[in-house]
Coordinates of C-alpha atoms in Angstrom, one line a residue:
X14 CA 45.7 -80.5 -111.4
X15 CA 48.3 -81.0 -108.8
X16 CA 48.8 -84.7 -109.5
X17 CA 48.6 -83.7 -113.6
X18 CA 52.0 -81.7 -112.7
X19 CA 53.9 -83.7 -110.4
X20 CA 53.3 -86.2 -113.1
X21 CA 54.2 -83.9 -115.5
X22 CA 57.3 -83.0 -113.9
X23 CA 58.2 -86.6 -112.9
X24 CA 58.1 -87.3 -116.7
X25 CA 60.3 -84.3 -117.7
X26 CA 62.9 -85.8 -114.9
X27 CA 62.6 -88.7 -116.4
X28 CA 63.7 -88.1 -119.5
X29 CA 66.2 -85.5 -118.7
X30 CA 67.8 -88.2 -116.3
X31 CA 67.8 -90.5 -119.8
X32 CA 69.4 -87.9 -121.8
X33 CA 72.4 -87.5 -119.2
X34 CA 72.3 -91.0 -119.2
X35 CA 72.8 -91.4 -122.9
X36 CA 75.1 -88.7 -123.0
X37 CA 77.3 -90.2 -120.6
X38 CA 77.4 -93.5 -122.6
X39 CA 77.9 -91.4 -126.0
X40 CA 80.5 -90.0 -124.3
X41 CA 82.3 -93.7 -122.8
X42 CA 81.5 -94.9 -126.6
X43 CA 83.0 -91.8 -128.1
X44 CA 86.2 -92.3 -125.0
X45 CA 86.6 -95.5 -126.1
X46 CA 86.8 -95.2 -129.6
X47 CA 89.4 -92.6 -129.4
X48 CA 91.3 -95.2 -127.2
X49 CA 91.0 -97.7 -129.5
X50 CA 92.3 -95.2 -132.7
X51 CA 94.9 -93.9 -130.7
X52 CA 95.8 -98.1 -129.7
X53 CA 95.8 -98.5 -133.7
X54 CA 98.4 -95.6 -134.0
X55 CA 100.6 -97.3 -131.1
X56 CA 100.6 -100.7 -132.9
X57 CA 101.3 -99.3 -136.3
X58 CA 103.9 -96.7 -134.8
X59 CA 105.5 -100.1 -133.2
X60 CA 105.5 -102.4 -136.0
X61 CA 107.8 -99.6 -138.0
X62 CA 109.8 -99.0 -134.8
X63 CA 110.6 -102.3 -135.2
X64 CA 111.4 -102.4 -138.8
X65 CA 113.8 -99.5 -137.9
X66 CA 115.7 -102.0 -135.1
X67 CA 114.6 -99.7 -132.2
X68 CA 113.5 -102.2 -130.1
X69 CA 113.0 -100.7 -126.9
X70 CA 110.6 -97.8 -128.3
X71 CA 108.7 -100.9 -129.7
X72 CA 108.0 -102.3 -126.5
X73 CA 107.3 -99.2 -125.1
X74 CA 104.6 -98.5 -127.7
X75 CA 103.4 -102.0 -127.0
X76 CA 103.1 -101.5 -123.1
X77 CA 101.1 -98.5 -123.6
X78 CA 98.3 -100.4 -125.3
X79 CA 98.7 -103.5 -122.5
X80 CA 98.1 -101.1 -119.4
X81 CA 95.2 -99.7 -122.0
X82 CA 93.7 -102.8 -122.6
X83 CA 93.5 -105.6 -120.0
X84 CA 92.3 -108.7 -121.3
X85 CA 90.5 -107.1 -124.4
X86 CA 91.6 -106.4 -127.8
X87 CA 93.6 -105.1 -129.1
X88 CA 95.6 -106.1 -126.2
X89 CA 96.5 -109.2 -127.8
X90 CA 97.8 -107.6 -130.3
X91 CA 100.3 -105.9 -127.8
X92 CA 101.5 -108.8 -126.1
X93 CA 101.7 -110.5 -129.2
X94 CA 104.3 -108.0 -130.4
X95 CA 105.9 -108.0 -127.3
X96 CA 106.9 -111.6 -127.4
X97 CA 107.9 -111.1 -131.1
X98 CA 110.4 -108.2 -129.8
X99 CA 112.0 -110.8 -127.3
X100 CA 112.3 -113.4 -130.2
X101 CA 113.9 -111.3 -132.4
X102 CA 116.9 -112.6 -133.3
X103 CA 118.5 -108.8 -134.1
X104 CA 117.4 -107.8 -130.7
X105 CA 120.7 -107.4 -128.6
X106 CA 117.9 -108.4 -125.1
X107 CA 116.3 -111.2 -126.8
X108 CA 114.9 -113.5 -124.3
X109 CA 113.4 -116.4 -125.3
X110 CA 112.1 -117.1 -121.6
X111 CA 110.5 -114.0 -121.6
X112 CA 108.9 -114.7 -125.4
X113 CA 107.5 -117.7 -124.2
X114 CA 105.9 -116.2 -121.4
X115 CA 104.0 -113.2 -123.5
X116 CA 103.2 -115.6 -126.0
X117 CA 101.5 -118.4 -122.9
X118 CA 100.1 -115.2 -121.7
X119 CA 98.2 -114.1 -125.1
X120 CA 97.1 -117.7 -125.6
X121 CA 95.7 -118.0 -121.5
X122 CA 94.1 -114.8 -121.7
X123 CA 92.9 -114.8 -125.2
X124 CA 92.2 -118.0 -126.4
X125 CA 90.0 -116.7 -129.2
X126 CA 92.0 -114.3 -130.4
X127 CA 93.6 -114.6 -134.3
X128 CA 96.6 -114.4 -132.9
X129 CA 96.1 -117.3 -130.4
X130 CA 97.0 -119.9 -132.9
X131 CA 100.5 -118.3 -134.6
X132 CA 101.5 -117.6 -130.3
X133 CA 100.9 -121.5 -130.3
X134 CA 103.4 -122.5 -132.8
X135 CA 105.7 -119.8 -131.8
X136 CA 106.0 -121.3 -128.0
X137 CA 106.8 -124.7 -129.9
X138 CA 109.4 -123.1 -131.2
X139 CA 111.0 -121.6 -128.5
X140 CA 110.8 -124.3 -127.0
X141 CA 112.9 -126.4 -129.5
X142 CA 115.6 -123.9 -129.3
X143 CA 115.5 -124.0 -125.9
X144 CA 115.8 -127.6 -125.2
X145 CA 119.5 -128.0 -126.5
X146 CA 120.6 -125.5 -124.2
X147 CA 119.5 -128.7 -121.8
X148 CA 120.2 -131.1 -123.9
X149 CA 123.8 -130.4 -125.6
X150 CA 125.5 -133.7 -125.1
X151 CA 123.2 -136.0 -125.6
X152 CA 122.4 -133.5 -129.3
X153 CA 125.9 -133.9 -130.4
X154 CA 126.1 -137.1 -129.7
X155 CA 123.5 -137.4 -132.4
X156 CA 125.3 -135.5 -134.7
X157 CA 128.7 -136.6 -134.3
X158 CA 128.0 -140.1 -135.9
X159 CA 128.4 -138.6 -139.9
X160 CA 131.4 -137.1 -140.8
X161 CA 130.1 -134.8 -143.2
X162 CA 127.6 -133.3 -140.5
X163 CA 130.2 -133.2 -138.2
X164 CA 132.2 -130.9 -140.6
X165 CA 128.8 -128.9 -141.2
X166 CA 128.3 -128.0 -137.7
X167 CA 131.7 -127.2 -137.0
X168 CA 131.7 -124.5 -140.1
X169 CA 128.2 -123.6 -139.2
X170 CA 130.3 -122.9 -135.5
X171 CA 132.5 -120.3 -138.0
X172 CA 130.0 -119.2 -139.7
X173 CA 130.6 -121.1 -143.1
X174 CA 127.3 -121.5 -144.6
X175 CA 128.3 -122.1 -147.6
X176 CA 130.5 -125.0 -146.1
X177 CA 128.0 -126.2 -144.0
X178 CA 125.2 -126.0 -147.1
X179 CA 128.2 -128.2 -149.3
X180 CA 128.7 -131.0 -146.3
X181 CA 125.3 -131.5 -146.0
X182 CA 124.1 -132.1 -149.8
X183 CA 127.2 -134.7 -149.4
X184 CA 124.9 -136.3 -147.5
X185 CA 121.7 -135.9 -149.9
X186 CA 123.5 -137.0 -152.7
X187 CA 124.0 -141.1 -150.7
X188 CA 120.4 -141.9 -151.5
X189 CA 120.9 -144.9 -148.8
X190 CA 122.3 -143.0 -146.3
X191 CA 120.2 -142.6 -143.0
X192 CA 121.5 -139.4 -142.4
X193 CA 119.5 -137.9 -145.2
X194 CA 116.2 -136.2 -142.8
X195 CA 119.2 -134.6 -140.6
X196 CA 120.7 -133.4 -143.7
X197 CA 117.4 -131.7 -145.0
X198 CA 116.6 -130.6 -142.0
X199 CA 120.1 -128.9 -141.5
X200 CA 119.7 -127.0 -145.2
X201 CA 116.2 -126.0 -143.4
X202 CA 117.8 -124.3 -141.0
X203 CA 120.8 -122.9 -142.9
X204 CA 118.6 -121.6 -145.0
X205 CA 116.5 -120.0 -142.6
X206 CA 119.9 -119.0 -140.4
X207 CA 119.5 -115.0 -139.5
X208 CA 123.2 -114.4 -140.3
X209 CA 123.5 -116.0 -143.5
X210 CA 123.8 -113.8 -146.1
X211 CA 122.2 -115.9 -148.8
X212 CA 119.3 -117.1 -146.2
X213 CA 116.1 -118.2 -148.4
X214 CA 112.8 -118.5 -146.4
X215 CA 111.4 -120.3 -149.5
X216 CA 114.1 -122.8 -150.2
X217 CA 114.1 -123.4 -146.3
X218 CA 110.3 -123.7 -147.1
X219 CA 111.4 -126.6 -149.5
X220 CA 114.0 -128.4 -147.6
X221 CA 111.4 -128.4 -144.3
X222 CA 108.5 -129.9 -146.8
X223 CA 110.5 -132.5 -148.3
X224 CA 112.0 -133.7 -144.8
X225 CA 107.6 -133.9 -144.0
X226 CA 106.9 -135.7 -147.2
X227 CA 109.6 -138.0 -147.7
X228 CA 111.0 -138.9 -143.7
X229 CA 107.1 -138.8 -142.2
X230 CA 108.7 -141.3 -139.7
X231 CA 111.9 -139.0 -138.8
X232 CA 112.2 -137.7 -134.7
X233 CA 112.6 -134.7 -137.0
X234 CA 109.4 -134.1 -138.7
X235 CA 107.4 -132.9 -135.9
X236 CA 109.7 -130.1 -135.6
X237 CA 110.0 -129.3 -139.2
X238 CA 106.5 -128.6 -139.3
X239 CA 106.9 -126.5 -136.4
X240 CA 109.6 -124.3 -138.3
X241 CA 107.2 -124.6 -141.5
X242 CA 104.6 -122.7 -139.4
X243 CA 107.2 -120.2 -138.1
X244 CA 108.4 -119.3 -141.7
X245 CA 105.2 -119.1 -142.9
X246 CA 104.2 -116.5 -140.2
X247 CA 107.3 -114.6 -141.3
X248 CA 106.9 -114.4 -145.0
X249 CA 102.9 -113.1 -144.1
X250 CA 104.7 -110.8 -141.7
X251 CA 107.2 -109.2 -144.2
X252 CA 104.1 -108.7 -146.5
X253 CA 102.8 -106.6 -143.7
X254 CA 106.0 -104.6 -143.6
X255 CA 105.7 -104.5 -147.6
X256 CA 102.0 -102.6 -146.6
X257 CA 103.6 -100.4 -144.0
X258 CA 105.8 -99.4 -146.4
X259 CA 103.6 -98.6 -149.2
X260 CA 101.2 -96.5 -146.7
X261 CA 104.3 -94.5 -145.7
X262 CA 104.9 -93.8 -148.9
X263 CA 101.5 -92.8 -149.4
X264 CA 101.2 -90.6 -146.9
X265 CA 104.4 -88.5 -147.8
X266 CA 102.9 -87.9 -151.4

């Protein structure tokens, strides 16, 4: 009889041991996805912060979620953000340096992530911008052998895109000229510019694709598909904003 109740008992231990056991781990579960919502909030909170221009509160939100989530999602979402904050060009504390380094980050520490591959071509980029900052001279050295780019970079200097956009279909209209990839890929960029007015991401779409189909050969093709990439990640990213948007709008009905 005495065994039958020590077993008895052991049993009842047992499982009462299980249930505090399971009801610890419903209750780490139930922590976590709480977390994870509250991460969800933070990101979407963020992403209008940054439609409104307040940078700073966007980073903020986006640190929250980083010291929430090392190395696991949506972490990568975070420091994906982040990188995008330093990169924007309406950011007065953009810092490309800094960009490229969230961006490495996201692609070192979460190599499987769906953001991975966009971080990728963003640090390409970057880096493309960053090099004439090296490499001045020896770029305008390039450029200076064509009058009529000369005179587009000099108005681009002043902020003439229209100028700039005139010189360079000079160029496109000499169908022997060997100036005609810069050319494109100049109306790319105009196109593309942040302070021009009239920028297009779909003409600068165009320009970029032609340069690719028709100068394959060019020193400036592997970077026009770089900047193809980059515009295509911003026209899906203004769709997101188109989204946000709409929900807002939902929730206030």
């Amino acid at each position: 009889m005495g065994r039958k109740h020590i077993r008895a008992r052991k049993h009842i231990c047992l499982c009462i041991a299980g249930l505090i056991l399971f009801s610890f781990s419903g209750c780490a579960t139930l922590k976590d996805i709480e977390k994870r919502q509250a991460a969800r909030k933070n990101l979407f909170h963020s992403r209008e912060l940054l439609t409104e221009g307040n940078f700073n509160e966007a980073l903020r939100e986006n640190r929250k979620i980083l010291s929430l989530f090392v190395k696991s999602p949506p972490g990568d979402e975070a420091l994906f953000n982040i990188a995008l904050i330093y990169a924007h060009y309406d950011n007065p504390e953009k810092d490309y340096k800094k960009s490229i380094a969230y961006f490495t980050r996201l692609i070192e520490e979460y190599p499987q992530s769906p953001e991975a591959e966009q971080a990728k071509i963003w640090v390409n980029v970057l880096r493309v911008i960053e090099k004439p900052k090296a490499k001045k001279v020896k770029i305008v050295e390039r450029k200076t052998t064509n009058k009529n780019l000369i005179r587009s970079q000099k108005l681009l200097a002043r902020g003439n895109y229209k100028g700039a956009l005139k010189e360079n279909m000079k160029v496109l209209d000499l169908p022997e000229s060997s100036f005609r990839d810069e050319a494109f890929f100049n109306i790319a960029l105009i196109y593309a510019h942040y302070d021009n007015p009239e920028k297009d991401y779909k003409k600068s779409l165009f320009y970029l694709s032609r340069l690719i189909k028709d100068y394959p050969e060019s020193t400036l093709t592997e970077q026009a598909r770089i900047w193809l990439d980059v515009l295509n990640v911003i026209e899906k990213s203004k769709q997101v904003d188109i989204e946000i948007e709409k929900k807002k709008k939902e929730l206030t009905r």
